[in-house]
CSV table of C-alpha atoms in Angstrom, one decimal:
chain,number,residue,atom,x,y,z
A,1,MET,CA,127.9,86.3,4.7
A,2,ASN,CA,125.1,87.2,2.2
A,3,THR,CA,125.4,84.4,-0.5
A,4,ALA,CA,122.5,85.3,-2.4
A,5,PRO,CA,123.0,86.3,-6.2
A,6,PRO,CA,123.2,90.1,-6.6
A,7,SER,CA,120.0,90.1,-8.8
A,8,THR,CA,118.3,88.6,-5.6
A,9,ARG,CA,119.3,90.8,-3.0
A,10,ARG,CA,117.1,93.6,-1.5
A,11,ALA,CA,118.7,97.2,-1.7
A,12,GLN,CA,119.2,98.4,1.8
A,13,CYS,CA,119.2,102.1,3.0
A,14,PRO,CA,122.7,102.6,4.5
A,15,ASP,CA,121.3,105.0,7.2
A,16,CYS,CA,118.1,103.2,8.5
A,17,LEU,CA,119.5,99.7,7.5
A,18,ARG,CA,115.8,98.9,6.3
A,19,PRO,CA,115.2,97.8,2.7
A,20,ALA,CA,115.2,100.7,0.4
A,21,SER,CA,111.4,100.1,-0.2
A,22,ALA,CA,110.6,100.3,3.5
A,23,CYS,CA,113.1,103.2,4.3
A,24,ILE,CA,112.1,105.2,7.3
A,25,CYS,CA,114.4,108.0,6.7
A,26,ALA,CA,111.7,110.5,5.8
A,27,CYS,CA,110.4,110.0,9.5
A,28,VAL,CA,113.4,111.3,11.0
A,29,GLN,CA,113.1,114.7,13.1
A,30,THR,CA,116.6,115.8,14.1
A,31,VAL,CA,116.4,117.1,17.7
A,32,ALA,CA,118.9,119.3,19.5
A,33,HIS,CA,120.0,117.9,22.8
A,34,ALA,CA,122.9,118.2,25.2
A,35,THR,CA,122.8,114.7,26.9
A,36,GLN,CA,124.7,111.8,25.0
A,37,VAL,CA,122.8,108.8,24.6
A,38,LEU,CA,124.2,105.3,24.2
A,39,LEU,CA,121.7,102.8,22.9
A,40,LEU,CA,122.6,99.3,23.6
A,41,GLN,CA,120.6,96.9,21.4
A,42,HIS,CA,119.7,93.3,22.0
A,43,PRO,CA,120.7,91.5,18.7
A,44,LEU,CA,117.1,90.0,18.5
A,45,GLU,CA,116.0,93.7,18.2
A,46,VAL,CA,118.2,94.7,15.0
A,47,GLN,CA,115.9,93.3,12.4
A,48,HIS,CA,112.6,93.9,14.1
A,49,PRO,CA,110.5,95.7,11.7
A,50,LYS,CA,108.6,97.7,14.4
A,51,GLY,CA,111.5,98.7,16.7
A,52,THR,CA,112.1,102.3,17.4
A,53,ALA,CA,115.9,102.4,18.5
A,54,ARG,CA,117.3,103.1,15.0
A,55,LEU,CA,115.0,106.0,14.4
A,56,LEU,CA,115.7,107.4,17.7
A,57,HIS,CA,119.5,107.1,17.0
A,58,LEU,CA,118.9,108.8,13.6
A,59,CYS,CA,116.9,111.7,15.4
A,60,LEU,CA,119.7,112.2,18.1
A,61,PRO,CA,123.0,113.7,16.7
A,62,HIS,CA,124.9,112.9,20.1
A,63,SER,CA,124.0,109.2,20.3
A,64,ARG,CA,125.8,105.9,19.5
A,65,MET,CA,124.5,102.6,18.9
A,66,ALA,CA,126.1,99.2,19.9
A,67,GLN,CA,124.6,95.6,19.5
A,68,GLY,CA,125.0,92.7,21.8
A,69,GLU,CA,123.9,90.9,24.9
A,70,CYS,CA,127.3,90.7,26.6
A,71,TRP,CA,130.3,92.9,25.9
A,72,PRO,CA,134.0,92.5,27.1
A,73,THR,CA,134.3,94.6,30.1
A,74,ASP,CA,137.1,96.9,28.5
A,75,SER,CA,135.0,97.4,25.4
A,76,LEU,CA,131.7,98.2,27.6
A,77,GLN,CA,133.8,100.6,30.0
A,78,ALA,CA,134.9,102.5,26.9
A,79,LEU,CA,131.4,102.9,25.7
A,80,LEU,CA,130.1,104.0,29.1
A,81,GLN,CA,133.1,106.2,30.3
A,82,ASN,CA,135.3,107.2,27.5
A,83,ALA,CA,135.2,110.0,25.0
A,84,TRP,CA,133.6,108.9,21.7
A,85,PRO,CA,135.7,109.6,18.6
A,86,ALA,CA,134.1,111.0,15.6
A,87,ALA,CA,132.5,108.3,13.6
A,88,GLY,CA,130.9,108.9,10.0
A,89,ASP,CA,128.6,111.7,10.3
A,90,ARG,CA,128.9,111.7,14.1
A,91,GLN,CA,131.1,114.5,15.8
A,92,ALA,CA,133.4,113.2,18.7
A,93,GLU,CA,131.8,113.5,22.0
A,94,PRO,CA,133.6,114.2,25.4
A,95,ALA,CA,134.0,111.7,28.1
A,96,PRO,CA,131.0,112.2,30.7
A,97,ALA,CA,131.2,113.5,34.2
A,98,LEU,CA,128.2,111.4,35.1
A,99,THR,CA,126.7,108.4,33.2
A,100,LEU,CA,123.3,107.1,34.0
A,101,LEU,CA,121.3,104.1,33.0
A,102,LEU,CA,117.6,104.4,32.1
A,103,TYR,CA,116.3,101.3,33.8
A,104,PRO,CA,113.1,101.1,36.0
A,105,PRO,CA,113.2,99.6,39.7
A,106,SER,CA,112.7,95.9,39.2
A,107,PRO,CA,111.5,93.3,41.7
A,108,PRO,CA,113.9,90.6,43.1
A,109,ASP,CA,114.5,87.8,40.8
A,110,PRO,CA,116.3,84.8,42.3
A,111,ALA,CA,117.3,83.5,38.8
A,112,LEU,CA,119.1,86.9,37.9
A,113,PRO,CA,120.4,88.4,41.1
A,114,LEU,CA,121.5,92.1,40.4
A,115,LEU,CA,123.7,94.3,42.3
A,116,GLU,CA,122.0,97.4,44.1
A,117,PRO,CA,122.9,100.5,41.8
A,118,PRO,CA,124.6,103.4,43.5
A,119,PRO,CA,122.2,106.0,45.2
A,120,TRP,CA,121.8,109.1,43.5
A,121,ASP,CA,119.4,112.0,43.1
A,122,MET,CA,118.1,114.4,40.4
A,123,ALA,CA,119.5,117.3,42.4
A,124,ASP,CA,123.2,115.8,41.9
A,125,LEU,CA,122.9,117.0,38.4
A,126,ALA,CA,123.4,120.4,39.9
A,127,ALA,CA,126.5,119.7,41.4
A,128,LEU,CA,128.1,118.9,37.9
A,129,PRO,CA,130.5,121.6,36.6
A,130,ALA,CA,129.2,123.8,34.1
A,131,GLY,CA,129.3,122.3,30.5
A,132,ALA,CA,130.0,118.9,31.9
A,133,ALA,CA,129.0,116.1,29.7
A,134,LEU,CA,126.1,113.7,30.8
A,135,ARG,CA,125.7,110.4,29.1
A,136,LEU,CA,122.4,108.3,29.3
A,137,VAL,CA,122.4,104.6,28.7
A,138,VAL,CA,119.4,103.0,27.0
A,139,LEU,CA,118.8,99.4,26.7
A,140,ASP,CA,116.7,98.4,23.7
A,141,GLY,CA,114.9,95.0,24.2
A,142,THR,CA,112.1,93.4,25.7
A,143,TRP,CA,111.8,93.6,29.4
A,144,ARG,CA,113.2,90.0,29.6
A,145,LYS,CA,116.2,90.8,27.2
A,146,SER,CA,117.0,93.9,28.9
A,147,ARG,CA,117.1,92.3,32.2
A,148,LYS,CA,119.4,89.6,30.6
A,149,MET,CA,121.6,92.4,29.3
A,150,LEU,CA,121.7,94.0,32.9
A,151,TYR,CA,122.5,90.8,34.4
A,152,ARG,CA,125.3,89.8,32.1
A,153,ASN,CA,127.1,93.1,32.3
A,154,PRO,CA,128.0,94.0,35.7
A,155,ALA,CA,129.3,97.4,34.6
A,156,LEU,CA,125.8,98.5,33.7
A,157,GLN,CA,124.7,97.1,37.3
A,158,GLN,CA,127.2,99.6,38.9
A,159,LEU,CA,125.7,102.6,37.2
A,160,PRO,CA,123.2,105.0,39.0
A,161,ARG,CA,119.8,104.5,37.5
A,162,LEU,CA,117.4,107.1,36.2
A,163,PRO,CA,113.7,106.4,37.4
A,164,LEU,CA,111.0,107.8,34.9
A,165,ARG,CA,108.4,110.0,36.6
A,166,GLU,CA,104.8,110.6,35.6
A,167,LEU,CA,104.7,108.5,32.5
A,168,PRO,CA,102.0,109.0,29.9
A,169,ALA,CA,100.4,105.8,28.3
A,170,SER,CA,102.2,104.5,25.3
A,171,ARG,CA,101.3,105.9,22.1
A,172,TYR,CA,103.2,103.3,19.9
A,173,ALA,CA,100.1,101.5,18.9
A,174,ILE,CA,101.6,99.3,16.2
A,175,ARG,CA,103.6,97.1,18.5
A,176,LYS,CA,101.9,95.6,21.6
A,177,ALA,CA,102.9,96.3,25.2
A,178,HIS,CA,103.2,93.2,27.2
A,179,LYS,CA,102.5,95.3,30.5
A,180,PRO,CA,100.7,98.5,31.7
A,181,GLY,CA,103.4,101.1,31.8
A,182,GLN,CA,105.7,99.7,29.2
A,183,LEU,CA,107.1,102.2,26.7
A,184,SER,CA,108.8,101.9,23.2
A,185,THR,CA,112.7,102.6,23.4
A,186,LEU,CA,111.9,106.0,21.7
A,187,GLU,CA,109.2,107.0,24.2
A,188,ALA,CA,111.3,106.1,27.2
A,189,SER,CA,114.3,108.0,25.9
A,190,TRP,CA,112.1,111.1,25.3
A,191,ALA,CA,110.7,110.8,28.8
A,192,ALA,CA,114.2,110.6,30.0
A,193,LEU,CA,115.5,113.4,28.1
A,194,ARG,CA,112.5,115.6,29.2
A,195,GLN,CA,113.6,115.1,32.9
A,196,LEU,CA,117.2,115.7,32.1
A,197,GLU,CA,116.5,118.9,29.9
A,198,PRO,CA,113.3,120.3,30.9
A,199,ALA,CA,113.8,123.4,29.2
A,200,ASN,CA,114.6,121.9,25.9
A,201,PRO,CA,111.7,122.7,23.4
A,202,THR,CA,112.9,120.5,20.8
A,203,LEU,CA,112.5,117.0,22.4
A,204,ASP,CA,108.8,116.7,21.1
A,205,GLY,CA,110.3,116.1,17.8
A,206,LEU,CA,110.9,112.4,18.9
A,207,LEU,CA,107.3,112.1,19.3
A,208,GLN,CA,106.7,113.5,15.8
A,209,ALA,CA,109.2,111.1,14.3
A,210,MET,CA,107.3,108.3,16.1
A,211,ALA,CA,103.9,109.2,14.8
A,212,ALA,CA,105.5,109.4,11.5
A,213,ILE,CA,106.9,106.0,11.4
A,214,GLN,CA,103.5,104.7,12.5
A,215,ASP,CA,101.7,106.4,9.5
A,216,HIS,CA,104.7,104.9,7.4
A,217,TYR,CA,103.8,101.4,8.5
A,218,ARG,CA,99.9,101.9,8.2
A,219,ALA,CA,100.5,103.0,4.8
A,220,GLN,CA,102.6,100.0,3.7
A,221,LEU,CA,99.7,97.6,4.8
A,222,THR,CA,97.1,99.5,3.0
A,223,PRO,CA,96.2,97.9,-0.3
């Protein structure tokens, strides 16, 4: 509970959840997409000023966000596999015929043993019935935190994984990558959606939104 006197609380934007003085809603580019996107955000990312997950969520009409590191099994299964009811300005979404996890292959770690994901191939998408819903699960957190989320939630380990191919260098210059090839959550999701929806001409709107938010942050730092 916020116990600060009303006069000392900073007004917050109800959409981007940033202080009103730092609102990023002007950076949003609404993108047309068919793939449902579930963003599972580590709690330490919620207040990170340079995170991209909230902006991504605002850009994607068919997306949902949930925060946590470990979810009750029933709650997580509902997020992964059930139909999503309408919520706020979000329309209801049907149950998916296939749910994929966006997660790169990772080297073995004796401290965090993980189940082998079920095998699948991009060609499997062609076998889906026409109009069938596809759901993409994205973990928003540092590499260490996202691996912890995966380790603590066996239902995530059981999902087939979508590997990203031919990745460009990150354009998100205002937040440092710790290893080569690491992308922001928005960039990784853009790359995944490009693989799943190669004929979708609107997806580059996500990169435009990312460029806009970087300009926004730079402008705030300018005296």
